[in-house]
Structures are given as structure tokens and as C-alpha cells.
Coordinates of C-alpha atoms in Angstrom, one line a residue:
X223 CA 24.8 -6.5 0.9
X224 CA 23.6 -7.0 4.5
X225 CA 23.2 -10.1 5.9
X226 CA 20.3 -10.7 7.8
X227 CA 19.7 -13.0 10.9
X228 CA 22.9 -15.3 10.5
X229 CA 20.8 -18.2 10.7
X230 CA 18.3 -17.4 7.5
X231 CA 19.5 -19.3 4.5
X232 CA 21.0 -17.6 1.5
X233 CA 18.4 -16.9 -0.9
X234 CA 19.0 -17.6 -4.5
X235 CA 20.6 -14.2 -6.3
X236 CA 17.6 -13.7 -8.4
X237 CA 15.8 -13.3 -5.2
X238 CA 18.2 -11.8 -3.3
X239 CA 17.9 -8.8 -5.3
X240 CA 14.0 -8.0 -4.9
X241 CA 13.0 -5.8 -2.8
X242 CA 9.2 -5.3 -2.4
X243 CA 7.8 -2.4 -0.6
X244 CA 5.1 -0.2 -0.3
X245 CA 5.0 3.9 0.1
X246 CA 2.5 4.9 2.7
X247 CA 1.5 8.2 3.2
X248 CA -0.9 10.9 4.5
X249 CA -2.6 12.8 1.8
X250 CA -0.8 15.1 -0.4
X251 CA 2.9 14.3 1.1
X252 CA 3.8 13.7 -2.5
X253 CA 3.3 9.7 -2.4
X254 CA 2.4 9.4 -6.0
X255 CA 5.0 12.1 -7.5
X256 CA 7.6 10.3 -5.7
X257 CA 6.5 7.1 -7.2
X258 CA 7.0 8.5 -10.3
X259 CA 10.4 9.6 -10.1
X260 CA 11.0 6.0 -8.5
X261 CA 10.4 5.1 -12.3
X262 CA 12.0 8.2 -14.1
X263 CA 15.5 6.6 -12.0
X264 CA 14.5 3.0 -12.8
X265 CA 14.7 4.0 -16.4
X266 CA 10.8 3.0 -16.7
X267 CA 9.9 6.2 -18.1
X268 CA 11.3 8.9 -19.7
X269 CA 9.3 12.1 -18.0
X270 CA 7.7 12.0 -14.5
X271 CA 3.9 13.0 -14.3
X272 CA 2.9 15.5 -11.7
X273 CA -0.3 15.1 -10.1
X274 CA -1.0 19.0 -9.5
X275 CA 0.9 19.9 -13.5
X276 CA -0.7 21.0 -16.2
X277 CA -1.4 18.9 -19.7
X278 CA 0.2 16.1 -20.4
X279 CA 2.7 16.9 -18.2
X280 CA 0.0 15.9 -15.9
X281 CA -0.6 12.4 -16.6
X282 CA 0.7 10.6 -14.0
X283 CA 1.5 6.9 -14.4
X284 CA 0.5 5.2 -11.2
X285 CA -2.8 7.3 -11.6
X286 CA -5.0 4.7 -14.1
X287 CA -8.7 5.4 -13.1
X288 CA -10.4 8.7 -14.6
X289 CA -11.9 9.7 -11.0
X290 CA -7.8 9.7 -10.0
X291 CA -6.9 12.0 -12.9
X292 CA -10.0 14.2 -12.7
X293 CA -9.0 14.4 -8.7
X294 CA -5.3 13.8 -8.5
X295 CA -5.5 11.5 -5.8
X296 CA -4.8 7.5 -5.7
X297 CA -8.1 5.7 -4.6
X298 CA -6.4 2.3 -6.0
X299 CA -3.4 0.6 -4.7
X300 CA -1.0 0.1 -7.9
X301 CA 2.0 -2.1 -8.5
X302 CA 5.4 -1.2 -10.4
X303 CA 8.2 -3.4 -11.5
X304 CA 11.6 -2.0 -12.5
X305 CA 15.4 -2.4 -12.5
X306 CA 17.5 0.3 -10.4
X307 CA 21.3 -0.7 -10.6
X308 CA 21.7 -4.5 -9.2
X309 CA 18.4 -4.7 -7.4
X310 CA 14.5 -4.8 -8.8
X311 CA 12.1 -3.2 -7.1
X312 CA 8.6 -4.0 -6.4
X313 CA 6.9 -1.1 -5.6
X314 CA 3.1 -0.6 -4.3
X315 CA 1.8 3.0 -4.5
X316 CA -1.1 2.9 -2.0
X317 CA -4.0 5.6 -1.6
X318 CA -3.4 7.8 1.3
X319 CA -6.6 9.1 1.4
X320 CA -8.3 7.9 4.6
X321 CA -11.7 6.7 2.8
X322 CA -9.4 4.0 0.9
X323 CA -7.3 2.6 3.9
X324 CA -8.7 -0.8 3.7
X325 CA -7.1 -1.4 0.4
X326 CA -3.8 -0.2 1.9
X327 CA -3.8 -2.3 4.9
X328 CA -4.3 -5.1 2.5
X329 CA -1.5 -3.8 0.8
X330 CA 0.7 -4.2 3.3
X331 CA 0.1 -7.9 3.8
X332 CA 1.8 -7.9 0.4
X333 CA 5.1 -6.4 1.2
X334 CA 8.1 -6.8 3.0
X335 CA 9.1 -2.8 3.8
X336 CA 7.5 0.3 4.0
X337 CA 8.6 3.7 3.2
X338 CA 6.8 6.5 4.9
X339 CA 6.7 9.9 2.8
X340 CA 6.6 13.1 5.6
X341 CA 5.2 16.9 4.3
X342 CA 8.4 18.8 5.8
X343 CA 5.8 21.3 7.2
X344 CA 3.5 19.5 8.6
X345 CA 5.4 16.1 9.9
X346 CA 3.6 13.3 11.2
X347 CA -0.3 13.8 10.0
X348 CA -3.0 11.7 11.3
X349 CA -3.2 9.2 8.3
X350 CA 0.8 8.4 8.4
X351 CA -0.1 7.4 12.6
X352 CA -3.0 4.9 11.1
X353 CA -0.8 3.5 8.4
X354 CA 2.4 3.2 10.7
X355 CA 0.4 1.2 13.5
X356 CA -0.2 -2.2 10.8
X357 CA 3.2 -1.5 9.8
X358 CA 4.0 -1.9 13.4
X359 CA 1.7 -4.6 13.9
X360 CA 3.8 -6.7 11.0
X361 CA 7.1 -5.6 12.4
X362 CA 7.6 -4.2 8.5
X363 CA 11.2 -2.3 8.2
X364 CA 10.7 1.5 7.4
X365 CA 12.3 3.8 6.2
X366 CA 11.6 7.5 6.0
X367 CA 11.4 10.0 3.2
X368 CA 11.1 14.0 4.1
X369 CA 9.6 15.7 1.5
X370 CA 8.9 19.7 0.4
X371 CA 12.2 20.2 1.4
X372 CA 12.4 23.1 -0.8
X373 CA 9.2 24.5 0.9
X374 CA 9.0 26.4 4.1
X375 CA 9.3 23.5 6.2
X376 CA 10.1 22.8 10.2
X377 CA 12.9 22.1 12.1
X378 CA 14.8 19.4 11.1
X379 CA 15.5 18.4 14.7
X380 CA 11.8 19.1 15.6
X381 CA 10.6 17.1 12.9
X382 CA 12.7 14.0 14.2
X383 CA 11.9 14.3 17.7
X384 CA 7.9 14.1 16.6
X385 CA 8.6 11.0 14.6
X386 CA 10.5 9.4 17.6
X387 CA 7.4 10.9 19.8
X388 CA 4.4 10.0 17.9
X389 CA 5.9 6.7 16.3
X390 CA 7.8 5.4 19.3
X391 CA 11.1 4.4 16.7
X392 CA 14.4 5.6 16.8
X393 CA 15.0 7.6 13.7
X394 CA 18.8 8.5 12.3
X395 CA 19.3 10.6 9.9
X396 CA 21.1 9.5 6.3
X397 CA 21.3 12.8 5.3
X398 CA 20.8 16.4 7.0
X399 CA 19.2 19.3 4.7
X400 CA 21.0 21.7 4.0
X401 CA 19.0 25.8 4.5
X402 CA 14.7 25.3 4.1
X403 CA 12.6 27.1 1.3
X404 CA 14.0 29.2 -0.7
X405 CA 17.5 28.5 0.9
X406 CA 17.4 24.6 0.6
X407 CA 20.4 24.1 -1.8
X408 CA 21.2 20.2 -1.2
X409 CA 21.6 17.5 1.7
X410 CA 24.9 16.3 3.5
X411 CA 25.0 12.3 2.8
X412 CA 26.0 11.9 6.1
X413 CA 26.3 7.6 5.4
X414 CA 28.6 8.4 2.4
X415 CA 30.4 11.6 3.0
X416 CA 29.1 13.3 -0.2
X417 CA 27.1 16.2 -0.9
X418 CA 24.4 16.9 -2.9
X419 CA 23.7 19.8 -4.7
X420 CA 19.9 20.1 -6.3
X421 CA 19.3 21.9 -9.5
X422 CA 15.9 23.5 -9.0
X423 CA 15.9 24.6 -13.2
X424 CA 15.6 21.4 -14.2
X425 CA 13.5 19.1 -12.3
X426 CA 13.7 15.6 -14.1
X427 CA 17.4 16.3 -14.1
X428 CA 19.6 14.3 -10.7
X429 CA 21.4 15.9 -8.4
X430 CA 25.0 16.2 -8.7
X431 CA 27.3 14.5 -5.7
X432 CA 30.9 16.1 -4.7
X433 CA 32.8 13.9 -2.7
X434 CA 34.3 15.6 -0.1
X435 CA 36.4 14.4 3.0
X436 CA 34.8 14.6 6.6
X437 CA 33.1 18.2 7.0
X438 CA 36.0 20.1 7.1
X439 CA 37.4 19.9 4.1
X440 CA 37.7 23.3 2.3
X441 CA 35.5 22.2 -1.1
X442 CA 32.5 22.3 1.2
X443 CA 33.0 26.3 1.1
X444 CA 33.4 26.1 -2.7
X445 CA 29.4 25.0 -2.9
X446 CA 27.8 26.0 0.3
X447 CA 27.1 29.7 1.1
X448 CA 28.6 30.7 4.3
X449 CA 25.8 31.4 6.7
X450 CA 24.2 27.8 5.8
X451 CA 27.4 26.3 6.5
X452 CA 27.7 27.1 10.0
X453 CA 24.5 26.4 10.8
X454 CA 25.4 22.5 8.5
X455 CA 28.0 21.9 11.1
X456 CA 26.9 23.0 14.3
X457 CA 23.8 21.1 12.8
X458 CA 25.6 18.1 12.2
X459 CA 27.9 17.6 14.8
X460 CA 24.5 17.4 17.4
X461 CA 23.0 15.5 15.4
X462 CA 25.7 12.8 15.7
X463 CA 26.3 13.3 19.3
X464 CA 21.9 13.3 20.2
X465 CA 20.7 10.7 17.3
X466 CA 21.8 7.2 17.6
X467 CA 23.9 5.7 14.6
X468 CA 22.5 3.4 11.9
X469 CA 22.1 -0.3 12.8
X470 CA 21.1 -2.2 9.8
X471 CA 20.0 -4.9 11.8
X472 CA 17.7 -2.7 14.2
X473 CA 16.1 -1.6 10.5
X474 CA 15.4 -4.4 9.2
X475 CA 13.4 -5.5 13.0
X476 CA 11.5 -2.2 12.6
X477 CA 12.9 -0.3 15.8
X478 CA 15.1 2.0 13.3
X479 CA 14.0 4.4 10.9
X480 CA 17.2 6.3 8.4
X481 CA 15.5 9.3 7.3
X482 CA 16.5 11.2 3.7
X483 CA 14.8 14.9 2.9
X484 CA 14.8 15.9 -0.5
X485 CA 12.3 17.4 -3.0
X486 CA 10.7 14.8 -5.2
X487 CA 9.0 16.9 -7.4
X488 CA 12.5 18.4 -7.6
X489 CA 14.1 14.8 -8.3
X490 CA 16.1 15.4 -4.8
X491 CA 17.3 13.1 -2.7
X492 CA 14.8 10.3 -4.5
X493 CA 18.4 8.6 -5.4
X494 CA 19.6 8.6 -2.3
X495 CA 16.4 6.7 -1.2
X496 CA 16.5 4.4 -3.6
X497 CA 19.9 3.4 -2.9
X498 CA 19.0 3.5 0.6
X499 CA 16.1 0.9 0.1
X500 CA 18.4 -1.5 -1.7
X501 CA 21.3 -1.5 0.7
X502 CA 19.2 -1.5 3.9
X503 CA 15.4 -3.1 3.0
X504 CA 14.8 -6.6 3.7
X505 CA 14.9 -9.5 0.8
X506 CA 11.8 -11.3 0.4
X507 CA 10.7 -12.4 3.6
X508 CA 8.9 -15.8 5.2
X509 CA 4.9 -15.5 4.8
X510 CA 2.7 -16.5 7.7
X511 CA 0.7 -19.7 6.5
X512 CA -1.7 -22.6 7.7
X513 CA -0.2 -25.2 8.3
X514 CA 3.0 -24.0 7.9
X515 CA 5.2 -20.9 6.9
X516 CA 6.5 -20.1 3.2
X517 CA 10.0 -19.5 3.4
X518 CA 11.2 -17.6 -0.4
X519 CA 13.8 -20.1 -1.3
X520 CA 11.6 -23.1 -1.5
X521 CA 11.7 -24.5 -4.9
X522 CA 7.9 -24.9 -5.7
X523 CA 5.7 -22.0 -6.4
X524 CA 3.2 -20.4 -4.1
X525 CA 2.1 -17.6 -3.9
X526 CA -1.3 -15.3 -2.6
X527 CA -4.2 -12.6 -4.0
X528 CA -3.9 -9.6 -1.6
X529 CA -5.8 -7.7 -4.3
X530 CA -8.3 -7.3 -6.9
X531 CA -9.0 -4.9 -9.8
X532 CA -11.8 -5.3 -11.4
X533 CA -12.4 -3.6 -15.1
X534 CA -8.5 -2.1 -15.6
X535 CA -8.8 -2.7 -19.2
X536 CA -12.7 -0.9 -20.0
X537 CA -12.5 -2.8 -23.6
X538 CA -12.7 -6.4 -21.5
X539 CA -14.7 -6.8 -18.7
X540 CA -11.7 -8.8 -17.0
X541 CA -10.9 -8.3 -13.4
X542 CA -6.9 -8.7 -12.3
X543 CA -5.8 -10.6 -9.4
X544 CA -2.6 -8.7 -7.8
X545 CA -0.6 -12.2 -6.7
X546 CA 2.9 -11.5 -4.5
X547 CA 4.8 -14.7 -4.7
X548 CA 5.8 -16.1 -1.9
X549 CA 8.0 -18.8 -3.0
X550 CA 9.9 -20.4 -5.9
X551 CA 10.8 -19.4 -9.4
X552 CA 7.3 -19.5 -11.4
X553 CA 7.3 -19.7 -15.2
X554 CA 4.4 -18.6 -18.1
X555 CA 1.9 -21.2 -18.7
X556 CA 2.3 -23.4 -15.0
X557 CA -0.3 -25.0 -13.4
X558 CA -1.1 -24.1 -10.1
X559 CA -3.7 -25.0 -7.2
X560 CA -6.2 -23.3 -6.6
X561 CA -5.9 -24.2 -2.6
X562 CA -9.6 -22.4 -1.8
X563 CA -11.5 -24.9 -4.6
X564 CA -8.9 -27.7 -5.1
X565 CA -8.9 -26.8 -9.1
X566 CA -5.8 -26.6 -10.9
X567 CA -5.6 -23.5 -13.0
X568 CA -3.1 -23.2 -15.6
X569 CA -1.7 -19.3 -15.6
X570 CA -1.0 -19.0 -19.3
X571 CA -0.9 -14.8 -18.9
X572 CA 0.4 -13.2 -16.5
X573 CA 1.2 -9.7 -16.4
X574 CA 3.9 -7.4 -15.1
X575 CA 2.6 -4.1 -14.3
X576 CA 4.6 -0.8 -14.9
X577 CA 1.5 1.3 -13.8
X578 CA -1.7 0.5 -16.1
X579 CA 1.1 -0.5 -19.3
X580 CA 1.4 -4.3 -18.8
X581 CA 3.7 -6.7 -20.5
X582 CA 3.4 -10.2 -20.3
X583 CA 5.4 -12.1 -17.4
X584 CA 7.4 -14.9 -19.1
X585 CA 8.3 -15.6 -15.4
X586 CA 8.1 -14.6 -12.0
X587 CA 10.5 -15.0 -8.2
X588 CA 9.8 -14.8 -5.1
X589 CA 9.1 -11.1 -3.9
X590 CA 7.7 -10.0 -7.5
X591 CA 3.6 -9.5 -7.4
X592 CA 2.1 -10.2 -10.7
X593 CA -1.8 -9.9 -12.0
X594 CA -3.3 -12.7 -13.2
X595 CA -6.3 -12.2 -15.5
X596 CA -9.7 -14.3 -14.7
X597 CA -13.3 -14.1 -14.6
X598 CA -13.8 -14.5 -10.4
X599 CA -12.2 -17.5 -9.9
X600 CA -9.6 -15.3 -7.9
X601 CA -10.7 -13.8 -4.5
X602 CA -8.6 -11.5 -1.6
X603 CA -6.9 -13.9 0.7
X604 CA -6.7 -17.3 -2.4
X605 CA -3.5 -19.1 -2.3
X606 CA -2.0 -20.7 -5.1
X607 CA 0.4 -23.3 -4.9
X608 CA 2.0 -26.5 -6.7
X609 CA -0.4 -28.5 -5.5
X610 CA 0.2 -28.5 -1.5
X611 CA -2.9 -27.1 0.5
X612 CA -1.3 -24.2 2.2
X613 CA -3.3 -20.9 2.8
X614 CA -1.9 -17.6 3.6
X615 CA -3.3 -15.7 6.4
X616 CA -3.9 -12.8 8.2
X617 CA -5.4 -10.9 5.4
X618 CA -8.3 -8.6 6.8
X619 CA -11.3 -7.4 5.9
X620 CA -13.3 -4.5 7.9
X621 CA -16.9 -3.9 9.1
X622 CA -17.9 -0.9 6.7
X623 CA -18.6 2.2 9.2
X624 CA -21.2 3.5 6.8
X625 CA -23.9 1.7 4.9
X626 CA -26.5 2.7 2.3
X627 CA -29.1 1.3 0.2
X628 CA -28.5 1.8 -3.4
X629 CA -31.2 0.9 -6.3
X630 CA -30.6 1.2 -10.3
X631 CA -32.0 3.8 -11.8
X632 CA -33.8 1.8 -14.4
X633 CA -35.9 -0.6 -12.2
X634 CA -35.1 -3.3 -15.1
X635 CA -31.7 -3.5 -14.5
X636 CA -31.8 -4.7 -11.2
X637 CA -30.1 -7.7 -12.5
X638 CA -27.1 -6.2 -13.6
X639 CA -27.0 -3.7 -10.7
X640 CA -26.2 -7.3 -9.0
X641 CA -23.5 -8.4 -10.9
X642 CA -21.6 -5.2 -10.7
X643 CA -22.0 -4.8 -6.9
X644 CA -20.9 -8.4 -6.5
X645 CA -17.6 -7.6 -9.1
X646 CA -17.1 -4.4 -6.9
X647 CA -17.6 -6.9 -3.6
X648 CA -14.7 -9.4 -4.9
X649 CA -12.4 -6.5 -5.4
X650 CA -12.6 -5.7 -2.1
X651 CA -13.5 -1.9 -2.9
X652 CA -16.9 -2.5 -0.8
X653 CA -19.1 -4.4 1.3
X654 CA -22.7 -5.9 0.1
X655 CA -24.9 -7.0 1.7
X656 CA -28.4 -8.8 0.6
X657 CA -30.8 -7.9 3.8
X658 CA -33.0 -11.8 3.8
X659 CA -36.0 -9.2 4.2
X660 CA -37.0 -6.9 1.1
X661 CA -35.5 -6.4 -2.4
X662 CA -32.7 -4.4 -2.8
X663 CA -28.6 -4.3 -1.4
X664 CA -27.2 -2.6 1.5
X665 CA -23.4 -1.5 0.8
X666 CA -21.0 -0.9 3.3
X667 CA -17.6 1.3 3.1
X668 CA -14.9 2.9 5.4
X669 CA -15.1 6.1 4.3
X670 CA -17.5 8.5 2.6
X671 CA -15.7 9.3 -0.8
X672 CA -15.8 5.8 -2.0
X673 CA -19.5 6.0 -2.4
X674 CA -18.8 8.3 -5.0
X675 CA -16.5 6.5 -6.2
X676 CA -18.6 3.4 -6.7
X677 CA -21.6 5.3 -8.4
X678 CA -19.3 6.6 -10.6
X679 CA -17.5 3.2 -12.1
X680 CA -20.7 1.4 -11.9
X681 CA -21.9 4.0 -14.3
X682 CA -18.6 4.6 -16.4
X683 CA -18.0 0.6 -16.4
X684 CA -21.5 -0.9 -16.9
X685 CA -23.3 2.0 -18.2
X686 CA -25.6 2.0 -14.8
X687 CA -26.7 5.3 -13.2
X688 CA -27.5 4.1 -9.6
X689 CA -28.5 6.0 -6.1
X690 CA -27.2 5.8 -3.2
X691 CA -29.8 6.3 0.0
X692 CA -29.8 6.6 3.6
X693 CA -29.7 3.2 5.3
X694 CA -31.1 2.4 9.1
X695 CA -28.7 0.3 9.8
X696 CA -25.2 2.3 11.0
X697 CA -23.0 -1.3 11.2
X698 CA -22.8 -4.7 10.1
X699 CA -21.1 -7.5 12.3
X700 CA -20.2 -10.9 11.0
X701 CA -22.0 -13.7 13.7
X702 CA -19.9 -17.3 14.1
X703 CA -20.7 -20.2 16.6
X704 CA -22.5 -23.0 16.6
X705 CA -25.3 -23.6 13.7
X706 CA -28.1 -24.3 16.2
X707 CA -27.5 -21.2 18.2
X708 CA -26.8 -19.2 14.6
X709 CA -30.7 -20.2 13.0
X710 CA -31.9 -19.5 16.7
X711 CA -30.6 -16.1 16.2
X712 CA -31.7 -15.4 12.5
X713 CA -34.6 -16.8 13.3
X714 CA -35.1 -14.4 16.0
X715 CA -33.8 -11.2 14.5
X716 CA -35.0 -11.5 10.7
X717 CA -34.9 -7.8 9.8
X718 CA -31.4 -7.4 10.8
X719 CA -30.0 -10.2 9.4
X720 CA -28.3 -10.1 5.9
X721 CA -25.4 -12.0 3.7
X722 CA -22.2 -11.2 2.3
X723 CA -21.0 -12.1 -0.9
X724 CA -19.5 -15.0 0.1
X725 CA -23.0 -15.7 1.7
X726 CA -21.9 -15.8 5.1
X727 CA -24.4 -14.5 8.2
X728 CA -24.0 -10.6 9.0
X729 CA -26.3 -8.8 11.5
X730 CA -26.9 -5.5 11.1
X731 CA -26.9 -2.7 13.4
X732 CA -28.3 0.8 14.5
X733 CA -27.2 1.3 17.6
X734 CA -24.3 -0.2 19.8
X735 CA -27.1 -1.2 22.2
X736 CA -28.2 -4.0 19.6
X737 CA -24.4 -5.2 19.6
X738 CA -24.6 -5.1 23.7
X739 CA -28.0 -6.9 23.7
X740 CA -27.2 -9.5 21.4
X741 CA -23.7 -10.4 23.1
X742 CA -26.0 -10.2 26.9
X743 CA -29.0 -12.6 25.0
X744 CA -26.8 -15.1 22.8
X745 CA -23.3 -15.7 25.1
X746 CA -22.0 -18.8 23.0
X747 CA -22.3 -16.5 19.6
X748 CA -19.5 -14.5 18.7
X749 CA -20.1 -11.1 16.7
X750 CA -17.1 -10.2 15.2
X751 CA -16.2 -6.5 13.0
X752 CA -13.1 -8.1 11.0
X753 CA -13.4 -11.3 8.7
X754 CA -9.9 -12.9 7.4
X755 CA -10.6 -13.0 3.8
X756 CA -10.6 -16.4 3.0
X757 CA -12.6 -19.5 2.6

């Protein structure tokens, strides 16, 4: 095992071993196939889904909500437990798609690591920039997974020097491919001295690894056709003179990236990875907190909500709060603060979650995320602790960039339109606003698909057909300062002003020039287009 900063106390073995991390993505880099295989290795299942397959090979795990299967994308962040060797891995698929990013930066509030999946033809896509910059912003460690090896794909050099370029982080490479496309045959574990050999018949099947002695040792001939081994070490032997060595300790401050390429629809180089994220990703690390910080080995229990699912079981109308502990050794059945309210709330069933299968969690450590089932109590940004009022922070929440009215089809139902756009507002999967003008809502969301998205689990989960419309308004902006200058304001600007579901003050925009002429008009009031989510 590494150790860390010399002066960070040794964590408890039980924690030592976690590793919590998230895979982030651009669309259709093979995020969610590689999750999969993640499990296949953990011994969590016993055949990986493929999103694009046919059948039941088709049924991905990760994948619960019937818009993800009909689609074959991930709209929902999901968490994973499993065992791989000595460590247990936390793992948070997150969508990639760009319409769902809020969820993901959430996510990432969650975790202590990162791994960034790269298409080995198209490199660093617009969505993996996005995702990288609030890794950077949280200094998260990450390392790098090259996939569609067995694709046509680039230059392995050229794809290097654009991570470098685009990313600004010093990549080394764990392993170097060996021939693209049709040629790819294996990788040169360039941290072990090993190579591995893919099997492309069977793809649930591991790789074998021949240990060989330094590159020049006369089995490598044995396995590797001649004309890709020249080109493996010329290939190599630049790579170690131009590409700076691994530093565990540069990884773990994020300035270092190791790279693997592999195939992980192939089950390539997925192994590798995984050993790679136990030997060189962090252990649970210290969470930012009012008043104070939560270090992992402290003996009482706290822990925070960086997520919420509402409906995952359509027989009960439950909603799941995703908690990530933070600190201590939690058991079934303790009684924790509810630091937002003051309540205690006794958590007599928590759940593990291997994808949408869930098994009671007789306990929990620091670094493990857990759902806890309730009826609302539980909102994005709560802490929970043994009875100390600490609160976690820097979760965030965005202004939507698009808004739209939306009305029930049935005029009667208006009622229950409400409750589920308030359900869907906890979650954090949209914005609502109640305009103090007029009947009706005004939701906001990032990006245009979840719209869509909404309409259709509003319908599938509370039997509501609804409509979305064009709004007037373009943006929404939370306003803060002091109350006699806020009722001034609402006073003043009545048909722009609404309330989110926690009922605070949002004013509602069509054009930038509102923004510009409220911040010239009302200079002590502060409009703001990110809330931290939490009371």
C-alpha cells in the first residue's frame, strides 16, 4: 500500500481498504460497459450486460430506469459495492450525457477519485473537458482508461499529448497497446513487466499475463508478431525517455494521470485498471464541513445525502437517499441526527446497492455510500451525524438554462401534478418553480432531454400524462440580501418573481438585460445562478 501525506493518521484497515470513485465520461466512451465488467471481476455478477447487445444479453445492470434500457444511455447516477482481491470498491456510474451533468457534478462531491474513460478514436470529447474541470476544482486523483482499443483508434502518443494539452496533467502510461484495430493483440504492463494477451473469442473471459523479463527477452517473440514488435520497442523505449515516470504521490494530488488502454467490451485491460485503482487511488478522504472538517477515522458516525432517487422500487412510492459516509463505523438500526431539522432518525434499513438489486446493510465505514429509504425527510446537501451539528458543504445546485411551463393533462389533477414535481424537485432531477402570479409551475433543467425524461416518469410513476410549453422566462436567479431590500424588490417586480421548493425567492428572467438592470437598480441585493443545497 502507499502511504499518503506522512502526517495523515493510519486509517482503520476496514477503511483503509475502500476506495470510492466515480467513472466520468463523454457519451458512448463505454462508461456503463466498463462498469459492468468492474462487477463481472468483483465476482458481482456472473455475465456483463452490454448496452448496444441484443436480448437479455442486453440488460445491463447499472441501467435500472426503462427510458435507460429503451435508449441505452445512463440519465441516473448509480452506486455499486463489491469486493476485488483485498480492497472494496465503491463505484458511481454517472450519466455522461451532457443534459444530466448536474447529477454528476453532485456525484463527484461524493467521491474521493475519478476515473476518466477515453474513445481511442476520438480522445478528449467535449463532455470529458466539462467533467474534468470539477474534478480539477476538488483536486480528485484520476486516473485514465483508453477504450476501443480494438477499434481503429489514434496514435497512442497523439492521444497522450491531447490529454496533457487539453487537461493540463501529466499523463504516464501503465501500459502501451500493442498494434490498433484489427491488429490490437494485447498491452505491455509497463509497471509490472508482464504482457497481456486478449482473447477476442470470448469476451467475458480475462486476459492471460506472461511474465516476461525487461523487453528483450526472447518469449516476447513467442506471442508478438514481428512487425508489431518493433514498432512495441521503438514505441516503448520513447515513451520512457519523453513521458515522465509514475509518482504515486503526484496521483493522488491530481497533477498525474497513469493511463491503461484496453477493450472493455472485450474484458481488456479492465484488470489492470482495477488493480491500478486499488494500488494507486486515495483511501477515504477528509470532507469539507461547517464548522469543522470530517476526517474518516473519527469514531462517531457522519455522514451526507449527495443524492436522491425517487420511485427506484415502482411497487412503493419510496424515494432513496444515496448517503457517502464520511466518518466512523455505522451499524443497522442507529440513531442518527438529522443536523438540517435537529430530529433524531433511527436508520433501521439501509441498503447496499449492487445496481437496482439491494441487500440490506447490516453496517457501513467510512468511504461506503448507502441508500437510506424515507418519505422526504432526506434532501441533497442533509448531514447526518451522532448528534454533533456539522453540515457538509459545497454541494451545488444550478440555475436551469431552460424553463417551461407544464400543466396535467386532466385539469383535476393538478394536485397531484404538484406532489410529483415537488418528489422530482427533491431528487434534484429538476428545478420548480411556483411563479406568485397565476396558477400553474415553471420547471427548469440543464439540458433538453430531461424534459423528456420528466414527462415520461411522471406518467410511468404516477400515471400523469402532462405537457410541457414554451415559457417567457429564459432564466431563473436566486436573490439574497437583506429582507427589507428583498420585499422592496418582490414588491416591485411581481411577475417575475417565483419560489423554489424549499420556498426560497427566485427572479425570473428573459433577457440578460433584466439581470443587468436589476444588479444597476438594487446594488445591496445579490442575484446568484448556483445555490449550495442545503438549509
Amino acid at each position: 500500500m502507499l502511504d499518503t501525506a506522512s502526517n495523515q493518521p493510519v486509517l482503520p484497515p476496514e477503511i483503509a481498504r475502500r476506495r470510492t470513485f466515480a467513472i466520468i465520461s463523454h457519451p458512448d466512451a463505454g462508461k456503463t460497459t466498463l462498469t459492468e465488467k468492474f462487477l463481472l471481476y468483483g465476482g458481482a455478477i456472473q455475465m456483463a450486460g452490454q448496452v448496444r447487445a441484443k436480448g437479455e444479453a442486453r440488460r445491463t445492470r447499472s441501467d435500472f430506469m426503462q427510458m435507460e434500457k429503451d435508449r441505452g444511455i445512463s440519465v441516473s447516477a448509480s452506486a455499486m459495492s463489491f469486493d476485488y482481491r483485498e480492497f472494496r470498491f465503491n463505484l458511481v456510474d454517472t450519466p455522461g450525457h451532457s443534459d444530466f451533468s448536474e447529477d454528476t457534478y453532485r456525484t463527484l462531491t461524493a467521491v474521493d477519485a475519478a476515473v476518466m474513460v477515453i474513445d481511442g478514436a476520438k480522445g478528449v470529447e467535449s463532455q470529458t473537458q466539462k467533467l474534468f474541470e470539477v474534478c480539477r476544482l476538488r483536486d480528485l486523483p484520476i486516473l485514465t482508461f483508453c477504450n476501443k482499443m480494438d477499434r481503429e483508434s489514434r496514435d497512442t502518443f497523439e492521444i497522450i499529448d491531447e490529454i496533457q494539452e487539453m487537461l493540463a496533467i501529466d499523463v504516464t502510461p501503465a501500459a502501451w497497446p500493442i498494434g490498433v484495430g484489427r491488429d490490437f493483440i494485447g498491452c505491455y504492463d509497463m509497471l509490472r513487466d508482464r504482457l497481456e494477451l486478449m482473447d477476442r473469442a470470448d469476451r467475458n473471459k480475462v486476459a492471460e499475463s506472461i511474465q516476461i523479463n525487461g523487453l528483450d527477452d526472447p518469449k516476447l517473440a513467442e506471442h508478438v508478431p514481428e512487425h508489431l514488435l518493433d514498432k512495441l520497442l521503438e514505441e516503448v523505449e520513447m515513451a520512457r525517455e519523453l513521458l515522465p515516470k509514475l509518482d504515486p504521490q503526484a496521483v493522488l494530488e491530481g497533477h498525474m494521470t497513469p493511463i491503461w488502454f484496453g477493450s472493455a467490451i472485450n474484458s481488456f485491460g479492465v484488470k489492470e485498471l482495477m488493480e491500478g485503482i486499488g494500488a494507486y487511488g486515495p483511501q477515504p478522504q477528509i470532507q469539507s464541513a461547517e464548522p469543522r472538517q470530517i476526517a474518516p477515522e473519527e469514531k462517531k458516525v457522519a455522514g451526507f445525502v449527495f443524492k436522491v432517487q425517487a420511485n427506484m422500487d415502482p411497487k412503493h412510492r419510496d424515494r432513496v437517499a444515496f448517503v457517502r459516509m464520511a466518518s466512523g463505523h455505522f451499524k443497522r438500526g442507529m440513531k442518527l441526527t438529522h443536523v438540517r431539522t435537529k430530529k433524531p432518525m433511527a436508520i433501521s434499513n439501509p441498503v447496499l446497492f449492487l445496481a437496482s438489486d439491494r441487500e440490506l446493510a447490516e453496517e457501513a465505514w467510512a468511504g461506503d455510500i448507502i441508500g437510506i429509504p424515507n418519505h422526504g425527510q432526506l434532501r441533497i446537501g442533509d448531514t447526518l451525524t451522532e448528534g454533533e451539528a456539522i453540515r457538509v458543504k459545497g454541494i451545488p445546485s444550478f440555475a436551469p438554462e431552460l424553463l417551461q411551463t407544464v400543466r396535467a393533462g386532466d385539469p383535476m389533477k393538478a394536485k397531484h401534478l404538484e406532489k410529483a414535481l415537488m418528489q422530482f424537485a427533491e431528487e434534484g432531477a429538476a428545478k420548480v418553480f411556483k411563479p406568485s402570479i397565476g396558477s400553474g409551475f415553471i420547471v427548469g433543467v440543464v439540458g433538453a432531454l430531461q424534459f423528456e425524461v420528466l414527462a415520461s416518469r411522471i406518467e410511468m410513476e404516477y400515471g400523469l400524462p402532462v405537457r410541457f410549453d414554451v415559457s417567457q422566462f429564459t432564466s431563473a436567479r436566486w436573490v439574497s440580501g437583506d429582507k427589507p431590500e428583498v420585499d422592496k424588490f418582490v414588491n416591485a417586480n411581481k411577475q417575475h418573481i417565483a419560489h423554489d421548493h424549499d420556498g426560497d425567492i427566485v427572479y425570473l428572467t428573459r433577457l440578460q438585460w433584466d439581470i443587468d438592470r436589476v444588479e444597476r437598480d438594487y446594488p445591496a441585493l445579490n442575484l446568484t445562478a448556483t445555490k449550495e443545497m442545503m438549509v
